[in-house]
Short mmCIF file of C-alpha atoms in Angstrom, two decimals:
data_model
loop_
_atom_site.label_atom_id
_atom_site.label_comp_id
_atom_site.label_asym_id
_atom_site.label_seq_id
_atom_site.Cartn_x
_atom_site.Cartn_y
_atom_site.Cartn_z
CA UNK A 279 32.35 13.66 9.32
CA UNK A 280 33.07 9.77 9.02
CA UNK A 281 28.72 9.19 10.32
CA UNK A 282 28.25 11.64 7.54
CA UNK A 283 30.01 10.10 5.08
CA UNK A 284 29.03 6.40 6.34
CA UNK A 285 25.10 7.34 5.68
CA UNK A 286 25.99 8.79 1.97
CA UNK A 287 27.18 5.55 1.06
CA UNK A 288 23.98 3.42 2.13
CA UNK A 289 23.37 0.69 -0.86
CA UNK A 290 20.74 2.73 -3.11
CA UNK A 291 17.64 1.25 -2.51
CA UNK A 292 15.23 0.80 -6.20
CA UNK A 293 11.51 0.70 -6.31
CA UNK A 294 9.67 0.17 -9.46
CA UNK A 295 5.63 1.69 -8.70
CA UNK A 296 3.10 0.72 -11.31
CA UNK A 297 0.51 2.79 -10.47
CA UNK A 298 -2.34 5.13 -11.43
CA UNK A 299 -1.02 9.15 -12.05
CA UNK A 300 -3.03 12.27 -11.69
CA UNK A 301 -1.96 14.93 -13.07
CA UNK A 302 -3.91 16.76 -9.88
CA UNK A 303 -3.60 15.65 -6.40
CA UNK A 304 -2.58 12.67 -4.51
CA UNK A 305 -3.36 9.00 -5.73
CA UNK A 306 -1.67 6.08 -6.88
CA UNK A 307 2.41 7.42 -8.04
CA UNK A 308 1.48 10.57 -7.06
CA UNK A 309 0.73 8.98 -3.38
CA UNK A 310 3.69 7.29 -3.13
CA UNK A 311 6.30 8.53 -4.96
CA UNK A 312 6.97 11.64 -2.63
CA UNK A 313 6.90 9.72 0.35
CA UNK A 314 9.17 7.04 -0.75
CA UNK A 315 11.84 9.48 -2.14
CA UNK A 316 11.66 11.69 1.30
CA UNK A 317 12.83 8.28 3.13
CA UNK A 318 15.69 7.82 0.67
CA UNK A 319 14.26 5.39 -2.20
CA UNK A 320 15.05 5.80 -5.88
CA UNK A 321 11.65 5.20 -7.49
CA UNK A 322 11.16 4.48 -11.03
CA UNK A 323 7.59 4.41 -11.49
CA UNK A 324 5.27 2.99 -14.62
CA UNK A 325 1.83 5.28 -14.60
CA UNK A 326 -0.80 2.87 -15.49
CA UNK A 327 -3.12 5.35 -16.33
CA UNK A 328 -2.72 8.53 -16.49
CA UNK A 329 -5.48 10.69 -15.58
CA UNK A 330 -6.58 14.21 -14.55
CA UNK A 331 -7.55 13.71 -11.57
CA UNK A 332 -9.16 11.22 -9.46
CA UNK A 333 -12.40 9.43 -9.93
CA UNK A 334 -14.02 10.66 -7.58
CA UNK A 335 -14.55 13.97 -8.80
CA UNK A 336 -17.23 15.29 -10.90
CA UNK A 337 -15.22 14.92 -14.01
CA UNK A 338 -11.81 12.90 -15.25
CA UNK A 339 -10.37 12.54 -18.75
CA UNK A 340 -7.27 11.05 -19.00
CA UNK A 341 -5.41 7.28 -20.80
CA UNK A 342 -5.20 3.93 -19.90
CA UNK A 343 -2.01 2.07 -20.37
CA UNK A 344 -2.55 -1.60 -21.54
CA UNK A 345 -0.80 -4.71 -20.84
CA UNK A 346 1.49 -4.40 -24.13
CA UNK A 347 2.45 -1.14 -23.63
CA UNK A 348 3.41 -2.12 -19.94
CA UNK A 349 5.40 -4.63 -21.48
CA UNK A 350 7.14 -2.33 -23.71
CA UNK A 351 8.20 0.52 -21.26
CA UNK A 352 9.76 -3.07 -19.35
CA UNK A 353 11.70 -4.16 -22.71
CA UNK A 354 13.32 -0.71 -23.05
CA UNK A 355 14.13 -1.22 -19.55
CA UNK A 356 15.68 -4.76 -19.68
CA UNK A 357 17.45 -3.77 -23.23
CA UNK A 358 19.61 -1.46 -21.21
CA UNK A 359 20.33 -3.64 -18.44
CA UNK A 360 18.32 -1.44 -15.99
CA UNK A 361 16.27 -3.63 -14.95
CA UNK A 362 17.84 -4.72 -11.46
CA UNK A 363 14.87 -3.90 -8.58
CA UNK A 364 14.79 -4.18 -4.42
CA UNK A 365 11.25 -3.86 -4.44
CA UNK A 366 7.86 -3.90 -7.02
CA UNK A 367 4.77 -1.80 -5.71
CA UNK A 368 1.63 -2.19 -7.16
CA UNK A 369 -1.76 -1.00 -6.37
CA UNK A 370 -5.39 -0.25 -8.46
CA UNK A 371 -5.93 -2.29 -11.08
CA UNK A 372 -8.90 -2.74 -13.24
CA UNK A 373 -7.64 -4.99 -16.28
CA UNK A 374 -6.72 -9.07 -15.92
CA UNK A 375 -4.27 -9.34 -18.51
CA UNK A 376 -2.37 -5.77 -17.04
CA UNK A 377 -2.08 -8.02 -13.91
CA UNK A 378 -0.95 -10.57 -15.28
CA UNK A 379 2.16 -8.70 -17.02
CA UNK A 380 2.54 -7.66 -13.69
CA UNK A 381 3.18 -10.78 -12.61
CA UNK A 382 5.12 -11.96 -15.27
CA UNK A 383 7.85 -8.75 -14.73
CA UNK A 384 7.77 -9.84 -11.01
CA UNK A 385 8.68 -13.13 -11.77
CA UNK A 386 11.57 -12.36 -13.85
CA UNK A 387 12.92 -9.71 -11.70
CA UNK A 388 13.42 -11.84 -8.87
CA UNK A 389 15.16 -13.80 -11.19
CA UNK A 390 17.55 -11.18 -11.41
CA UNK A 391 17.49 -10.43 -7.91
CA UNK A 392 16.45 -13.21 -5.55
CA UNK A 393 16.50 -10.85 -2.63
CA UNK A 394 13.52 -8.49 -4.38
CA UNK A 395 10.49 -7.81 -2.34
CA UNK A 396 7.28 -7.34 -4.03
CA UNK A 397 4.57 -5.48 -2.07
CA UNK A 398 1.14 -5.34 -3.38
CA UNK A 399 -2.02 -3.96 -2.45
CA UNK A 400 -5.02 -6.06 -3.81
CA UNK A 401 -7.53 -3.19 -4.80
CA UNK A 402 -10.66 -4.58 -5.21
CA UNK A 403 -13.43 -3.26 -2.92
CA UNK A 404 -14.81 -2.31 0.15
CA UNK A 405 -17.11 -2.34 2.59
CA UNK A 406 -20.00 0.49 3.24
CA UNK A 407 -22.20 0.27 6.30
CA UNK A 408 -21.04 -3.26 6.74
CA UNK A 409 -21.50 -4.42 2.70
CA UNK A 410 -18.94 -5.07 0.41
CA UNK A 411 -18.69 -4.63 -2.63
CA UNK A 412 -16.28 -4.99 -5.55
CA UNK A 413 -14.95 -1.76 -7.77
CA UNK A 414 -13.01 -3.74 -10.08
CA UNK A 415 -14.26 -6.32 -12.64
CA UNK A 416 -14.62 -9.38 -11.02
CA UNK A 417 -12.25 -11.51 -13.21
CA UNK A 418 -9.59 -10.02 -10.86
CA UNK A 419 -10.22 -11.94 -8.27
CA UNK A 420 -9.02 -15.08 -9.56
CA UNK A 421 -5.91 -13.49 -10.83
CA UNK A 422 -5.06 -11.75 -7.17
CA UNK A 423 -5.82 -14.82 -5.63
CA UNK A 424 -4.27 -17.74 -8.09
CA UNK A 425 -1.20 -15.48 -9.38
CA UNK A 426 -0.57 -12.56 -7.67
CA UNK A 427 -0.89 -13.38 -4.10
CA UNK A 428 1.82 -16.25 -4.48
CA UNK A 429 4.86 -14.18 -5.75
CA UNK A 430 3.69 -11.36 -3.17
CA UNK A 431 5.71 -10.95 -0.09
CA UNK A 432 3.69 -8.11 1.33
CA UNK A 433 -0.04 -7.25 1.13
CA UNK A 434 -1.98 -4.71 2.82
CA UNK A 435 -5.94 -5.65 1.50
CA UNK A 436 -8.55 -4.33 3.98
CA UNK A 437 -10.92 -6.72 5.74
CA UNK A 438 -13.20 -7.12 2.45
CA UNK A 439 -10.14 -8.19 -0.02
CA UNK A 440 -8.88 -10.38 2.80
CA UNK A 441 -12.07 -12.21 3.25
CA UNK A 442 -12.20 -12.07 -0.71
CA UNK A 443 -8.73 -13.85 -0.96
CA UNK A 444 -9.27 -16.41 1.03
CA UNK A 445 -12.76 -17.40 0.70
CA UNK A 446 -13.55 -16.76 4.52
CA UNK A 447 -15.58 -13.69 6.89
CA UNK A 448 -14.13 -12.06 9.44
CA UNK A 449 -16.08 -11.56 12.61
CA UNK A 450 -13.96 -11.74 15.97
CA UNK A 451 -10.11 -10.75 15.86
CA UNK A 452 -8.91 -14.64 15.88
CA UNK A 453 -11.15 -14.89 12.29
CA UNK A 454 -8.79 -12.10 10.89
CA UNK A 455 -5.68 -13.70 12.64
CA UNK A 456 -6.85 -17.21 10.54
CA UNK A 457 -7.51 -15.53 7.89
CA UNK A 458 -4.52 -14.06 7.53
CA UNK A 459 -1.78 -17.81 8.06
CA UNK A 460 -4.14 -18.50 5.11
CA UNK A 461 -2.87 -15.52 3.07
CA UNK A 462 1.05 -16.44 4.42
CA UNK A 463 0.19 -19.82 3.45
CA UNK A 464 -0.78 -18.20 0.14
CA UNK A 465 2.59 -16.74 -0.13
CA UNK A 466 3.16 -13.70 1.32
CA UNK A 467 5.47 -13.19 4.60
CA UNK A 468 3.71 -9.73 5.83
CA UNK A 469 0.29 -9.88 5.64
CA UNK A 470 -1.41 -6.29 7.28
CA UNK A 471 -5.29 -5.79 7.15
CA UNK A 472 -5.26 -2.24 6.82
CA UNK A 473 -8.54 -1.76 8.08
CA UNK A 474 -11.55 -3.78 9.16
CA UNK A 475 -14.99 -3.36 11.28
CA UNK A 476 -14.00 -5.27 14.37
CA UNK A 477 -14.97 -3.87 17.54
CA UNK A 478 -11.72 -2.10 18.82
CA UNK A 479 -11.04 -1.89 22.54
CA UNK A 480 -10.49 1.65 22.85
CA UNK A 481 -14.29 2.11 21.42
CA UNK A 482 -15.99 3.24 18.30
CA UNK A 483 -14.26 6.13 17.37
CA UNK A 484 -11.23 3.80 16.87
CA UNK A 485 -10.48 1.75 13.50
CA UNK A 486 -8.55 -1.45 13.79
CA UNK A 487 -5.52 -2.67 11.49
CA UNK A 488 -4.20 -6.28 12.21
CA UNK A 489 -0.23 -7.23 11.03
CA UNK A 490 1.52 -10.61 10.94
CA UNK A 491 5.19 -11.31 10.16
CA UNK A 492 5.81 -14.84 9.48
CA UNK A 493 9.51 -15.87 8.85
CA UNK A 494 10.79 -19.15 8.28
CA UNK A 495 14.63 -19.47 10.06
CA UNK A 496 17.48 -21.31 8.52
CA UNK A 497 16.53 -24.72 10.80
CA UNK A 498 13.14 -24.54 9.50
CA UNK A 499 10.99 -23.09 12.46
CA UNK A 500 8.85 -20.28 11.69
CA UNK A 501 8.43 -17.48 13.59
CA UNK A 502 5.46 -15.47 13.53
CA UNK A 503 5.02 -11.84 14.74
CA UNK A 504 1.34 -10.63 15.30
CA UNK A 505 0.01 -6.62 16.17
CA UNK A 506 -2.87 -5.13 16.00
CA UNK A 507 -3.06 -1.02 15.76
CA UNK A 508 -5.87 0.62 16.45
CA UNK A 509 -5.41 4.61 15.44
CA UNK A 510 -8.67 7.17 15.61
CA UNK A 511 -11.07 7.43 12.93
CA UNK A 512 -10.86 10.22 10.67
CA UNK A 513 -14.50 11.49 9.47
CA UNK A 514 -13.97 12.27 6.06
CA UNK A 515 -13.73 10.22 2.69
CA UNK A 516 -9.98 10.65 1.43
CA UNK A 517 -8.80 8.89 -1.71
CA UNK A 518 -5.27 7.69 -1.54
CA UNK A 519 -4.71 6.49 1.51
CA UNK A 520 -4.22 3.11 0.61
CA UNK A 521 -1.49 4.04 -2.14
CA UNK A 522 0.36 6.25 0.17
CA UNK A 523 -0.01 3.40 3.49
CA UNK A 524 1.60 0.80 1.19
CA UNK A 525 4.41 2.98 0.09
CA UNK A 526 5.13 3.81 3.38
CA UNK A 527 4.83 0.16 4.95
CA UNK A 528 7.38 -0.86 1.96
CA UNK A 529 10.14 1.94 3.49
CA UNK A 530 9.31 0.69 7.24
CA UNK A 531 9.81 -2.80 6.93
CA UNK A 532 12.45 -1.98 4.68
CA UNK A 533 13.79 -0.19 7.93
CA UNK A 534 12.73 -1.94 10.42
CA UNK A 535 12.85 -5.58 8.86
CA UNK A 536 12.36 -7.57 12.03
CA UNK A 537 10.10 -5.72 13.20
CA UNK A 538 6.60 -5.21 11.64
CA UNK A 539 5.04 -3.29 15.47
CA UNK A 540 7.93 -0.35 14.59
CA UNK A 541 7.22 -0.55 10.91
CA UNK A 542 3.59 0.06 11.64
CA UNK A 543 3.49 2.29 14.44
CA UNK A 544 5.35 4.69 12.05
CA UNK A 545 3.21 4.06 8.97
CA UNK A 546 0.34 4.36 10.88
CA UNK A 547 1.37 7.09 13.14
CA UNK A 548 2.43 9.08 9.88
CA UNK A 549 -0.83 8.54 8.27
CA UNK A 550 -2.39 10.02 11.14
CA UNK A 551 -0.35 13.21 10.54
CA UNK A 552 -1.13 13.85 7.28
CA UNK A 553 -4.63 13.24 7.41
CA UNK A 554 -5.10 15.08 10.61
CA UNK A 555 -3.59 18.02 8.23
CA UNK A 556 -5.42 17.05 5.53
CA UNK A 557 -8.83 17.62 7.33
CA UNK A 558 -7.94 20.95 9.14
CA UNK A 559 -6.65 22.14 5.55
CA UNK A 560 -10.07 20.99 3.89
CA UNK A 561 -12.29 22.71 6.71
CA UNK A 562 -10.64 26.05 6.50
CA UNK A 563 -10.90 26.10 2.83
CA UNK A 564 -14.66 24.95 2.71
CA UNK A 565 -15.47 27.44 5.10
CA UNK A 566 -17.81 27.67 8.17
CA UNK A 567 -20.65 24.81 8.05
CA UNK A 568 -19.33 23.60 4.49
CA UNK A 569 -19.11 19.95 3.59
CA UNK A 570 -14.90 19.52 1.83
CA UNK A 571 -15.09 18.92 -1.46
CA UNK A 572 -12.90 16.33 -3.33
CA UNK A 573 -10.31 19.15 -4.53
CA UNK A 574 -10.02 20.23 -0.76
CA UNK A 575 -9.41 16.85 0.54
CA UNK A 576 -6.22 16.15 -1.52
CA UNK A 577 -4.32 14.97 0.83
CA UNK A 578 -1.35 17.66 2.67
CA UNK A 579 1.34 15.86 1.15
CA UNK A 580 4.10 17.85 0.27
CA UNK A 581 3.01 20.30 3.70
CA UNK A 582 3.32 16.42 5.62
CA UNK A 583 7.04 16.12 4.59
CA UNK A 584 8.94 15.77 8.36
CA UNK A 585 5.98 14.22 9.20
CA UNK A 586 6.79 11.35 6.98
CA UNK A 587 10.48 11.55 7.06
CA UNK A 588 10.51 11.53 10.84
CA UNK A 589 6.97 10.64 12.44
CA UNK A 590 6.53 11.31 15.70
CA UNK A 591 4.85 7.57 17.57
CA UNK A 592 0.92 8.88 18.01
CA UNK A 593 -0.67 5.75 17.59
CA UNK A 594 1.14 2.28 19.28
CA UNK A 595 0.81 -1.01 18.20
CA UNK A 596 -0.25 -4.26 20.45
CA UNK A 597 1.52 -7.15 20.10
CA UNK A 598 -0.94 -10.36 20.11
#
């Protein structure tokens, strides 16, 4: 009984998510709440907007929260002294002076708690057929890059954002490892390109993630860990992947803090499970021949639980 008892007592471990909510489906809070409470995190979370769905559906209707109301849910907070936080999560964005409340509640709570890790993900764009382009206004930039970036200690930005943040293209895999000292140099300790279109060495139908870990040690040398991940490519459009990645990285290096190639073998490996469901779920319900449609390719979460809880290794990591 006394291993029982022993993992009861482990310290509770807080997340505050400001994120997007649907009331249907899997995005933003609704991404990674579920996943984050399966692998034992309390997880107060602020809904930036709340919609009914997606965006990516024919319709939405729904309420945006703005920067003083943000501010308000965060005084009710700090008037009862519950404002104490491990970790901050943040994704999708659309509105400068939201993110930069954002930044200003980060900034105090790791004055309350030195120790507090804030993980963003810098939504801003993509890339389609090799163009990127921006989904956000582009007065974020600036913001992510000048305010944001520096009291990050995780980001996950795909190859676009990266390139974005730091002013520089990515074309061979020693561009993205440059690329990303200049986003630790930025600020951030854990810096993972969730995706990019390098050339991966198991071939085409492969998609290529790249992860560094750079840790300063008491004496003042710095250590830095490097992987790349290269996990199959899934041929569908999902929305949420990002939000639900990002949540899970946070509980893996939370973990597994020394080591970013475990952390991200089981994000990664996880991901793979659910959207592996995901798509076999979509195709039986669009039937025989039928494209999925965006209702169909909510993501399996809930049916994905011991995947996430326990993932079994699919998809290995390489260390560089």
């Amino acid at each position: 009984r006394a291993g029982a008892r022993g993992a009861a007592m482990e310290p509770e471990c807080r997340v505050l998510s400001i994120q997007s909510h649907v009331v249907r489906g899997y995005v933003g809070n609704k991404a990674a709440t579920f996943p984050l409470q399966v692998l034992g995190f309390e997880v107060d979370t602020v809904n930036s907007v709340q919609f009914s769905n997606h965006t990516g559906y024919a319709h939405w209707k729904g309420q945006v929260l703005n920067s003083d109301e943000l501010h308000e849910l965060y005084e009710g907070l700090k008037l009862n002294k519950v404002n104490r936080y491990d970790y901050v999560l943040t994704g999708y964005t659309r509105d400068t002076s939201f993110l930069a409340m954002v930044v200003d509640i980060v900034q105090e709570l790791k004055q309350q708690n030195p120790n507090l890790v804030y993980v963003c993900d810098p939504v801003m764009g993509d890339k389609w057929n090799g163009e990127g382009s921006m989904y956000v206004p582009k007065d974020l930039l600036p913001v992510y890059r000048d305010k944001v970036v520096p009291v990050a200690d995780i980001i996950t930005p795909n190859q676009f954002e990266a390139e974005l943040l730091t002013g520089r293209k990515i074309y061979t895999e020693k561009d993205a490892l440059e690329v990303m000292d200049m986003l630790h140099a930025m600020g951030p300790e854990t810096v993972v390109i969730t995706s990019s279109d390098l050339q991966a060495p198991l071939g085409n139908d492969y998609l290529i993630a790249l992860g560094s870990h750079r840790k300063t040690k008491a004496d003042g040398t710095r250590i830095t860990q490097r992987i790349r991940v290269e996990s199959p490519k899934v041929d569908a459009v999902f929305v949420g992947t990002g939000d639900l990645f990002a949540a899970m990285l946070l509980a893996w290096t939370h973990k597994h803090p020394n080591n970013l190639k475990v952390a991200c073998e089981k994000t990664v490996s996880a991901m793979q499970h659910v959207l592996q469901r995901t798509i076999k779920s979509a195709k039986v319900q669009a039937g025989e021949g039928n494209k999925p449609n965006s209702a169909q390719l909510e993501l399996r979460m809930v049916q994905s639980k011991k995947d996430i809880e326990n993932p079994e290794i699919i998809v290995k990591a390489t260390v560089l």
